[in-house]
Short mmCIF file of C-alpha atoms and ligand atoms in Angstrom, two decimals:
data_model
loop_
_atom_site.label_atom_id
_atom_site.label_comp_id
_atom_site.label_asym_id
_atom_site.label_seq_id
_atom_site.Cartn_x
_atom_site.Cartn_y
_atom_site.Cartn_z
CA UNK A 1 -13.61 -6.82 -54.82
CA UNK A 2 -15.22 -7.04 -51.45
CA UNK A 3 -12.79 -5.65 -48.37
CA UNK A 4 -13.53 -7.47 -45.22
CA UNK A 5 -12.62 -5.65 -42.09
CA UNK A 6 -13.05 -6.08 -37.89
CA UNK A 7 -12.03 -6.07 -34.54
CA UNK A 8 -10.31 -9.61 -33.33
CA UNK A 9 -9.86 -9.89 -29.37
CA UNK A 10 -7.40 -11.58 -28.70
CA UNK A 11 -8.19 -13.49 -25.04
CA UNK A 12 -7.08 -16.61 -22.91
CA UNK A 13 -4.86 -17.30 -19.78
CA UNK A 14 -2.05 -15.73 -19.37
CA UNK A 15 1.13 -16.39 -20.22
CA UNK A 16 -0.41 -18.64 -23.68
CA UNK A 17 1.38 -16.85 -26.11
CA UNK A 18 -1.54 -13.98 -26.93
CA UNK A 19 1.31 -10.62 -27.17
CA UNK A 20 3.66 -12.64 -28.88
CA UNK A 21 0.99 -13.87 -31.23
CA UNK A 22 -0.28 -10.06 -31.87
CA UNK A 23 3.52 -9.22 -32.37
CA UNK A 24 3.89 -12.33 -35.03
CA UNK A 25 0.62 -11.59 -37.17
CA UNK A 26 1.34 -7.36 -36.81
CA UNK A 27 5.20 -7.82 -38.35
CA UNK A 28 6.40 -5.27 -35.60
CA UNK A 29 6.78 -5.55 -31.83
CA UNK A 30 3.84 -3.73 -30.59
CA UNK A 31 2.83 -5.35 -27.46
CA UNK A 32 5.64 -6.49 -24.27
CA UNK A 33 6.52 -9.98 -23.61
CA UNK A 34 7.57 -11.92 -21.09
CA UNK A 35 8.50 -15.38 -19.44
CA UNK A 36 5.83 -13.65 -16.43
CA UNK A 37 2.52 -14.05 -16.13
CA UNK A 38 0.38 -11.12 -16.31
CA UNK A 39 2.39 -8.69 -18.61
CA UNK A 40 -0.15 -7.27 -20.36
CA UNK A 41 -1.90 -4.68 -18.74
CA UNK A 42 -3.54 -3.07 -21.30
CA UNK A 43 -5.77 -3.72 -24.20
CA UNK A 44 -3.78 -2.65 -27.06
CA UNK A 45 -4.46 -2.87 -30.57
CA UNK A 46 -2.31 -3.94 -33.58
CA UNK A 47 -3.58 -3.58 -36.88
CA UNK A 48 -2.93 -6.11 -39.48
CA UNK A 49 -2.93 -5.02 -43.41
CA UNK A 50 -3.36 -7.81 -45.81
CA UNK A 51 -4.56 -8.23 -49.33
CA UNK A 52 -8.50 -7.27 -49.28
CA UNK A 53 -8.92 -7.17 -45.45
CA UNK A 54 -7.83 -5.15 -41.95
CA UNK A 55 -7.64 -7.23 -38.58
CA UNK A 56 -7.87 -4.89 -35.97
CA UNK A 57 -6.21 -6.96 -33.10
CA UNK A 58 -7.02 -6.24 -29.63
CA UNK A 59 -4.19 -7.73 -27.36
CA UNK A 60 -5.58 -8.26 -23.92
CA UNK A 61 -4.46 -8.87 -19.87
CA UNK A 62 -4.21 -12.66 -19.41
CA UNK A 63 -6.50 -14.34 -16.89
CA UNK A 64 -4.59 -16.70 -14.22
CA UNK A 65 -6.58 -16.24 -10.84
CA UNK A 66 -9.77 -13.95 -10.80
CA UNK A 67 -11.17 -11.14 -8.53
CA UNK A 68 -7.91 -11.67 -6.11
CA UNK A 69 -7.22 -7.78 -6.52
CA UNK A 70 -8.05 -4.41 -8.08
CA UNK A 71 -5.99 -4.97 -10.51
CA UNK A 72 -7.36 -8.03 -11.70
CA UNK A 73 -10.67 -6.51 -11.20
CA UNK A 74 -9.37 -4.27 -13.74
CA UNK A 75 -8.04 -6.94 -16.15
CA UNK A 76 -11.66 -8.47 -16.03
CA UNK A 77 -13.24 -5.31 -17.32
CA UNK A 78 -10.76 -4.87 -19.79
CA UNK A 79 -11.54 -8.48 -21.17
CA UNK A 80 -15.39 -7.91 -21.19
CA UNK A 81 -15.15 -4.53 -22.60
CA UNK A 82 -12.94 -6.24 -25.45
CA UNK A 83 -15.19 -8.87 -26.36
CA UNK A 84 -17.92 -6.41 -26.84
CA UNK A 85 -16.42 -4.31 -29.15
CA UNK A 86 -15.01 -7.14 -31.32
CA UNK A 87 -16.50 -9.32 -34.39
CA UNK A 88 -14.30 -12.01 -33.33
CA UNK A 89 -12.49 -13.46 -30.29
CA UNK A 90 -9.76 -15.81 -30.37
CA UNK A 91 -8.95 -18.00 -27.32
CA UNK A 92 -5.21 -18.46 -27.37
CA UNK A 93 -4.33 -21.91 -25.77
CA UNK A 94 -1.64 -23.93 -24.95
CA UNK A 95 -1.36 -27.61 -26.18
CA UNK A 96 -3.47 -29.09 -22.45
CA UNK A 97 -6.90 -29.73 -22.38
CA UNK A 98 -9.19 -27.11 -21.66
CA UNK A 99 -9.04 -25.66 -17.83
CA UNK A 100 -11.02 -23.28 -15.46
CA UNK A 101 -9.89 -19.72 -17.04
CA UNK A 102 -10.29 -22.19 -21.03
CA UNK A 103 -13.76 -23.43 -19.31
CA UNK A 104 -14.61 -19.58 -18.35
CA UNK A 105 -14.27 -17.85 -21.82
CA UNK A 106 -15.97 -19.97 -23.15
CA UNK A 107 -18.87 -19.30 -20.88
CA UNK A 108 -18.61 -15.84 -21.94
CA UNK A 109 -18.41 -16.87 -25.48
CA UNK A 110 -21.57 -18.21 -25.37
CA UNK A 111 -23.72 -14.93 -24.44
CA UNK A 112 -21.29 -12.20 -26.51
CA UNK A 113 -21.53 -11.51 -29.98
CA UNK A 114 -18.71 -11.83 -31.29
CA UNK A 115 -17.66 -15.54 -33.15
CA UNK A 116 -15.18 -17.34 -31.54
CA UNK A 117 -12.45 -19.25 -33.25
CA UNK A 118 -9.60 -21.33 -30.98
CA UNK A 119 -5.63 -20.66 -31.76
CA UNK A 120 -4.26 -23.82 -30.17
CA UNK A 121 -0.38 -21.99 -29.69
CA UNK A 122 2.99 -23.35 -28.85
CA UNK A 123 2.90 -26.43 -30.86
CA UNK A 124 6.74 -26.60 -31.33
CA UNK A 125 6.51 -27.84 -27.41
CA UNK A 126 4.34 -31.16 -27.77
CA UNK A 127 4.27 -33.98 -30.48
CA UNK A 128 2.08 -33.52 -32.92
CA UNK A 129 0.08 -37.21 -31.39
CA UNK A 130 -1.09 -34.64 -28.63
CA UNK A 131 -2.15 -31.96 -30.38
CA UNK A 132 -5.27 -34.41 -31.44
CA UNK A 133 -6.99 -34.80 -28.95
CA UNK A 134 -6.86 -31.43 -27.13
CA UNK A 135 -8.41 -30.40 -30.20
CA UNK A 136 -10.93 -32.45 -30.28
CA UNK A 137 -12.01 -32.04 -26.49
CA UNK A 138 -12.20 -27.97 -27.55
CA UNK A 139 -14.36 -29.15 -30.47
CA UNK A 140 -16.74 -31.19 -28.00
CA UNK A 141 -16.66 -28.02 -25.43
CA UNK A 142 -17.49 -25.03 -27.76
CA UNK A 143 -18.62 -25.07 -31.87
CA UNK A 144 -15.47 -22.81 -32.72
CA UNK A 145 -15.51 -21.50 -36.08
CA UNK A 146 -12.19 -22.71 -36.83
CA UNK A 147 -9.55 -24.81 -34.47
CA UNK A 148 -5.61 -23.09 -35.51
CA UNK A 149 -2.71 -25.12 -34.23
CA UNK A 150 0.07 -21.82 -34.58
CA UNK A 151 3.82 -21.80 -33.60
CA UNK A 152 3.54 -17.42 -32.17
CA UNK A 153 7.48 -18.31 -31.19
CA UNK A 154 8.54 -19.91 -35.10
CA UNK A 155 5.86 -18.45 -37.02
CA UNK A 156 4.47 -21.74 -38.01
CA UNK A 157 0.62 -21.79 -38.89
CA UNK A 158 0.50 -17.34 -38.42
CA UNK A 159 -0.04 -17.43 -42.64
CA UNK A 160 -2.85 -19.76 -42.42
CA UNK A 161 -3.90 -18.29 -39.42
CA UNK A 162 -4.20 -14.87 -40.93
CA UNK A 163 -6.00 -15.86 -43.95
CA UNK A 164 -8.85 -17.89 -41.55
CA UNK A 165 -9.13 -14.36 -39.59
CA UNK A 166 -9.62 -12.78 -42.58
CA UNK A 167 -12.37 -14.86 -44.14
CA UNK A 168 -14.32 -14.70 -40.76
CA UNK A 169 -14.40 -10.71 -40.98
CA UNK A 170 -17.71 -9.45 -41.60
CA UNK A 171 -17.38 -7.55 -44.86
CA UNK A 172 -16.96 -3.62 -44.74
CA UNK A 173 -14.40 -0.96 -45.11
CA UNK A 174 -10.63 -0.91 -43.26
CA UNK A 175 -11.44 0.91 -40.13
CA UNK A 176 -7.85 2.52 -39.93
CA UNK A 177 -5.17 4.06 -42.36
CA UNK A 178 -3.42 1.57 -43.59
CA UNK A 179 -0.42 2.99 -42.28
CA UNK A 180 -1.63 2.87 -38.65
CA UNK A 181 0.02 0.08 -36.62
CA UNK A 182 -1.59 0.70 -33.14
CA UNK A 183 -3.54 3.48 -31.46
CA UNK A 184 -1.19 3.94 -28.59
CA UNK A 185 1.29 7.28 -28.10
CA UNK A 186 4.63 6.56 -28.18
CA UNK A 187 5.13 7.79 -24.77
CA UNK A 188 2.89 4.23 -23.84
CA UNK A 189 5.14 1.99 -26.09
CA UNK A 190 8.33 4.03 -24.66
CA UNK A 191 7.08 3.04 -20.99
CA UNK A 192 6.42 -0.92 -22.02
CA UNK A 193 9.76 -0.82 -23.80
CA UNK A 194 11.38 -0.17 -20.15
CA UNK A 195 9.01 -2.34 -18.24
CA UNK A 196 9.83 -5.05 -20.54
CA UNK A 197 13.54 -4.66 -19.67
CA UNK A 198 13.40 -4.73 -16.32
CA UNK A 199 11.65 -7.88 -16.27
CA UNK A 200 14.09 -9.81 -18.38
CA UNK A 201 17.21 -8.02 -16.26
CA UNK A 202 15.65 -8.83 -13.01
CA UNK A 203 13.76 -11.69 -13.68
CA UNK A 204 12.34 -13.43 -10.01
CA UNK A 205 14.01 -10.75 -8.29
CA UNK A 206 11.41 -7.75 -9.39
CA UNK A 207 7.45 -8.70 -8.79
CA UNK A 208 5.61 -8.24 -11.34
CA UNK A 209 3.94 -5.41 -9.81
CA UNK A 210 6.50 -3.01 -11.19
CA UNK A 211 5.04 -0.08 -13.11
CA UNK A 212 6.86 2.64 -15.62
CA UNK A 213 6.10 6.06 -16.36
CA UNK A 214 7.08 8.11 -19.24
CA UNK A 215 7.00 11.34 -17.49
CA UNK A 216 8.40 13.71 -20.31
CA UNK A 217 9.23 12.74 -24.02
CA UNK A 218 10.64 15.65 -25.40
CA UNK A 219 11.33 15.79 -29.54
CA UNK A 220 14.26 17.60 -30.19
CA UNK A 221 15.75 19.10 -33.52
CA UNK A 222 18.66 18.78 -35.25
CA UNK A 223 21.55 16.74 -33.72
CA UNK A 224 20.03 17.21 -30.25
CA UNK A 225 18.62 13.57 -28.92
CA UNK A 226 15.04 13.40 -28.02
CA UNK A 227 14.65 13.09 -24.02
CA UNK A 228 12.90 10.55 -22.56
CA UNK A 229 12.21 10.34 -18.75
CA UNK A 230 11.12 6.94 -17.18
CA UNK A 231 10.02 6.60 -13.58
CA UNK A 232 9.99 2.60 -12.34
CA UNK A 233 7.52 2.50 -9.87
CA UNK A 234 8.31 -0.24 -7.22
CA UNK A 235 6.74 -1.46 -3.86
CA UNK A 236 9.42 -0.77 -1.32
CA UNK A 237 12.70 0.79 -0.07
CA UNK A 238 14.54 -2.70 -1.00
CA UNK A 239 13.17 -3.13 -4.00
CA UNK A 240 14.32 0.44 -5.15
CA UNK A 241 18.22 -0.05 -3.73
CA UNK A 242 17.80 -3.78 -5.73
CA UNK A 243 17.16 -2.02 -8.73
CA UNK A 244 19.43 0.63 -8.85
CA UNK A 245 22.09 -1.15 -8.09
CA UNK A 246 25.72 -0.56 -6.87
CA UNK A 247 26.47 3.23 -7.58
CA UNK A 248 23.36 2.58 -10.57
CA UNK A 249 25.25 -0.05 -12.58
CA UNK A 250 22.01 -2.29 -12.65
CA UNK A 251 19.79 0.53 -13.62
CA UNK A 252 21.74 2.01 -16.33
CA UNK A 253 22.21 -1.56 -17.27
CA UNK A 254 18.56 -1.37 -17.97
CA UNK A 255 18.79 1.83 -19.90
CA UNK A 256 21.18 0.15 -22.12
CA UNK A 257 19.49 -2.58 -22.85
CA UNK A 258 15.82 -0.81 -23.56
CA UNK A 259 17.15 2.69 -25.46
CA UNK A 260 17.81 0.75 -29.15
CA UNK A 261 14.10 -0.15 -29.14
CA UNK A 262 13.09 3.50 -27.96
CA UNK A 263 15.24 4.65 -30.61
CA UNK A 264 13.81 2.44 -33.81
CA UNK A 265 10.04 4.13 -31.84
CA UNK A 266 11.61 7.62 -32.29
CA UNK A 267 13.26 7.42 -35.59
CA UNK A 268 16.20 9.12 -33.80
CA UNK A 269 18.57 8.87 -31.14
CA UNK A 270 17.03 9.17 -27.66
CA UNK A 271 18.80 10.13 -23.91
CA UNK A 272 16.89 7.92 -21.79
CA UNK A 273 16.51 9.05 -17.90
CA UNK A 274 15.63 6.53 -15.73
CA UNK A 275 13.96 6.87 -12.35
CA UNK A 276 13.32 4.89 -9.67
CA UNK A 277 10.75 5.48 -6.99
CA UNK A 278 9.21 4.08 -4.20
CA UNK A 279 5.15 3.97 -4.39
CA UNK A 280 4.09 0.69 -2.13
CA UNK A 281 0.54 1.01 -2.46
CA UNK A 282 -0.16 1.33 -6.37
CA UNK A 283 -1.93 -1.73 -7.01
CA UNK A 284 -4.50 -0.81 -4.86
CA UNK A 285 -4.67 3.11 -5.91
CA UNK A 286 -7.80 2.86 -8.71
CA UNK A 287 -6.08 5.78 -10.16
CA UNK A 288 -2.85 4.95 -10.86
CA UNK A 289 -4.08 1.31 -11.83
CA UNK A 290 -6.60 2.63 -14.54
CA UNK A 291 -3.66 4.50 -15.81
CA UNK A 292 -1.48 1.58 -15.88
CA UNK A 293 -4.44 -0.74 -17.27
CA UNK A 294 -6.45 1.63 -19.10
N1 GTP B 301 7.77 -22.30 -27.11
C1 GTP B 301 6.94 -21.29 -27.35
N2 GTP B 301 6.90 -20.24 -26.49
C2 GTP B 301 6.05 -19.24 -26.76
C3 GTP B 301 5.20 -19.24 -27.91
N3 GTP B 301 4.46 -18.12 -27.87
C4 GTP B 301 4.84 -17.43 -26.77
N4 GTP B 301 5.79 -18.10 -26.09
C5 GTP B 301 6.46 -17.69 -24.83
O1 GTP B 301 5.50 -17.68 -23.80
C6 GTP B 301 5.81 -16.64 -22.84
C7 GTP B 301 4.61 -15.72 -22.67
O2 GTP B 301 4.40 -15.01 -23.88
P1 GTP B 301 3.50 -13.70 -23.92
O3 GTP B 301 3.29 -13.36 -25.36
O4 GTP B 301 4.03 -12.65 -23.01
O5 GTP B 301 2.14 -14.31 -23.31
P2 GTP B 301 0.76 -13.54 -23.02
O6 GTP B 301 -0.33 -14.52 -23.26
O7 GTP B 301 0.71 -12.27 -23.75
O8 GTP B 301 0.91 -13.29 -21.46
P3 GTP B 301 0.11 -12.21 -20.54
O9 GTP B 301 0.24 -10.89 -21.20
O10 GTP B 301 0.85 -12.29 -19.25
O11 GTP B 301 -1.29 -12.72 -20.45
C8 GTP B 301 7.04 -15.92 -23.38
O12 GTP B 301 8.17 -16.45 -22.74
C9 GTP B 301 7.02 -16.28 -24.86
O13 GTP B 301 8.30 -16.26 -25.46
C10 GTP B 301 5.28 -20.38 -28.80
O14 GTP B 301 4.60 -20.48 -29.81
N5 GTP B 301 6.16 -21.35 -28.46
MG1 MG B 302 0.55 -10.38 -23.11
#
């Protein structure tokens, strides 16, 4: 039997659906998401298993405006670089017609070498009479190899989606173990794990320009928790006292609410330590952002 394996970038605006998507097609929570634009930083990889094929997913930052900052600067080259490296890209969309950042990919589509199929996500939010003709205007704008309408949130469409991703794989052996689920340290999933948190306990109240740390994972033996220590990163003096909270209540609120998920990562219990420190000027640092996008 032929195997057919590759790398799929997955790309589009942000906030479409692309991490939860990743995290529907994987089986596991790999990649952070949220009701906020722009939480993916990184390009992160999930790798799919199925019956006589490997889909090396490549999650990726969500456009919204372009070149406003370094960090977006960042995000850019983090798109490009993905599209490079994979056999196939697919533009995650929501059910609208086809906009600047839809309009832009596609421009980039045209010149890479990966194929392109469209995932046309969130259908449980429109009647099925509009899904028509958005597809159809993608259709006119771009010869996709496929056009998915996919439910990321219910599921719907992700088993026919997975078996069109497979077919489009050019045919070689899996490029990973099998049991390989992403190439990131736990350390990185332990920091995402908090940062995810803190932006569904604080909601408007935090920017989004909150970064976390994992400054120390320590394995321990025996009945002896493993020790994680988080810093949050935030831009001022206020921020910090909003997020620690009266006597810490709000941040060991957070700690609460992130150390099950650090736990299933670990296999074992964890103590979580949570930081919080002031660091106003770390968007614009190319240091610390390459380490936070990188
Ligand atoms: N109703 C509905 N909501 C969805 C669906 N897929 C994702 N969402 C929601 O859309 C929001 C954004 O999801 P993410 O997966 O973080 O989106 P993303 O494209 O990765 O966003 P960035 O990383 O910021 O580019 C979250 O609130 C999700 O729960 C879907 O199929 N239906
Ligand atoms: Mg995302």
């Amino acid at each position: 039997m032929t195997f057919r394996s590759g790398f799929v970038a997955i790309v589009g605006r942000a906030n479409t659906g692309k991490s939860t998507l990743l995290n529907a097609l994987v089986g596991e929570k790999v990649s952070i998401v949220s009701e906020k634009p722009h939480t993916t930083r990184h390009k992160l990889l999930g790798v799919l298993n199925g019956g006589g094929f490997q889909a090396a997913l490549l999650d990726t930052p969500g456009y919204l405006r372009r070149g406003r900052d370094r960090l977006d600067a960042a995000m850019k080259r983090h798109v490009a670089s993905a599209l490079a490296e994979a056999d196939l890209a697919a533009l995650v969309v929501e059910p609208r017609m086809p906009g600047d950042v839809e309009l832009a990919f596609i421009e980039q589509f045209k010149t890479a070498k990966a194929r392109a199929l469209l995932v046309l996500n969130k259908i449980d939010t429109a009647a099925k009479s509009r899904l028509l003709p958005v597809m159809e205007r993608y259709a006119q704008a771009y010869p996709f190899e496929r056009i998915v309408p996919v439910s990321a949130l219910t599921d719907d469409g992700a088993d026919l989606l997975t078996a069109e991703l497979a077919a489009l794989l050019p045919e070689q052996e899996p490029i990973f173990p099998p049991d390989l689920l992403t190439d990131r340290p736990a350390s990185f999933l332990m920091a995402e794990i908090v940062r995810e948190h803190v932006f569904a306990q604080y909601r408007d109240e935090v920017p989004y320009d909150v970064a976390v740390e994992v400054e120390e994972f320590e394995r321990r033996e025996g009945r002896a928790p493993d020790l994680v220590r988080a810093v949050v990163y935030v831009a001022s003096a206020s921020q910090k006292r909003l997020l620690i909270g009266s006597g810490g209540a709000a941040i060991k609120q957070v700690g609460v609410a992130a150390r099950p998920a650090l736990e299933t990562l670990a296999g074992r219990p964890v103590y979580l330590e949570l930081w919080v420190k002031v660091n106003p000027h770390w968007r614009r640092k190319a240091g610390f952002v390459e380490r936070q996008a990188g």
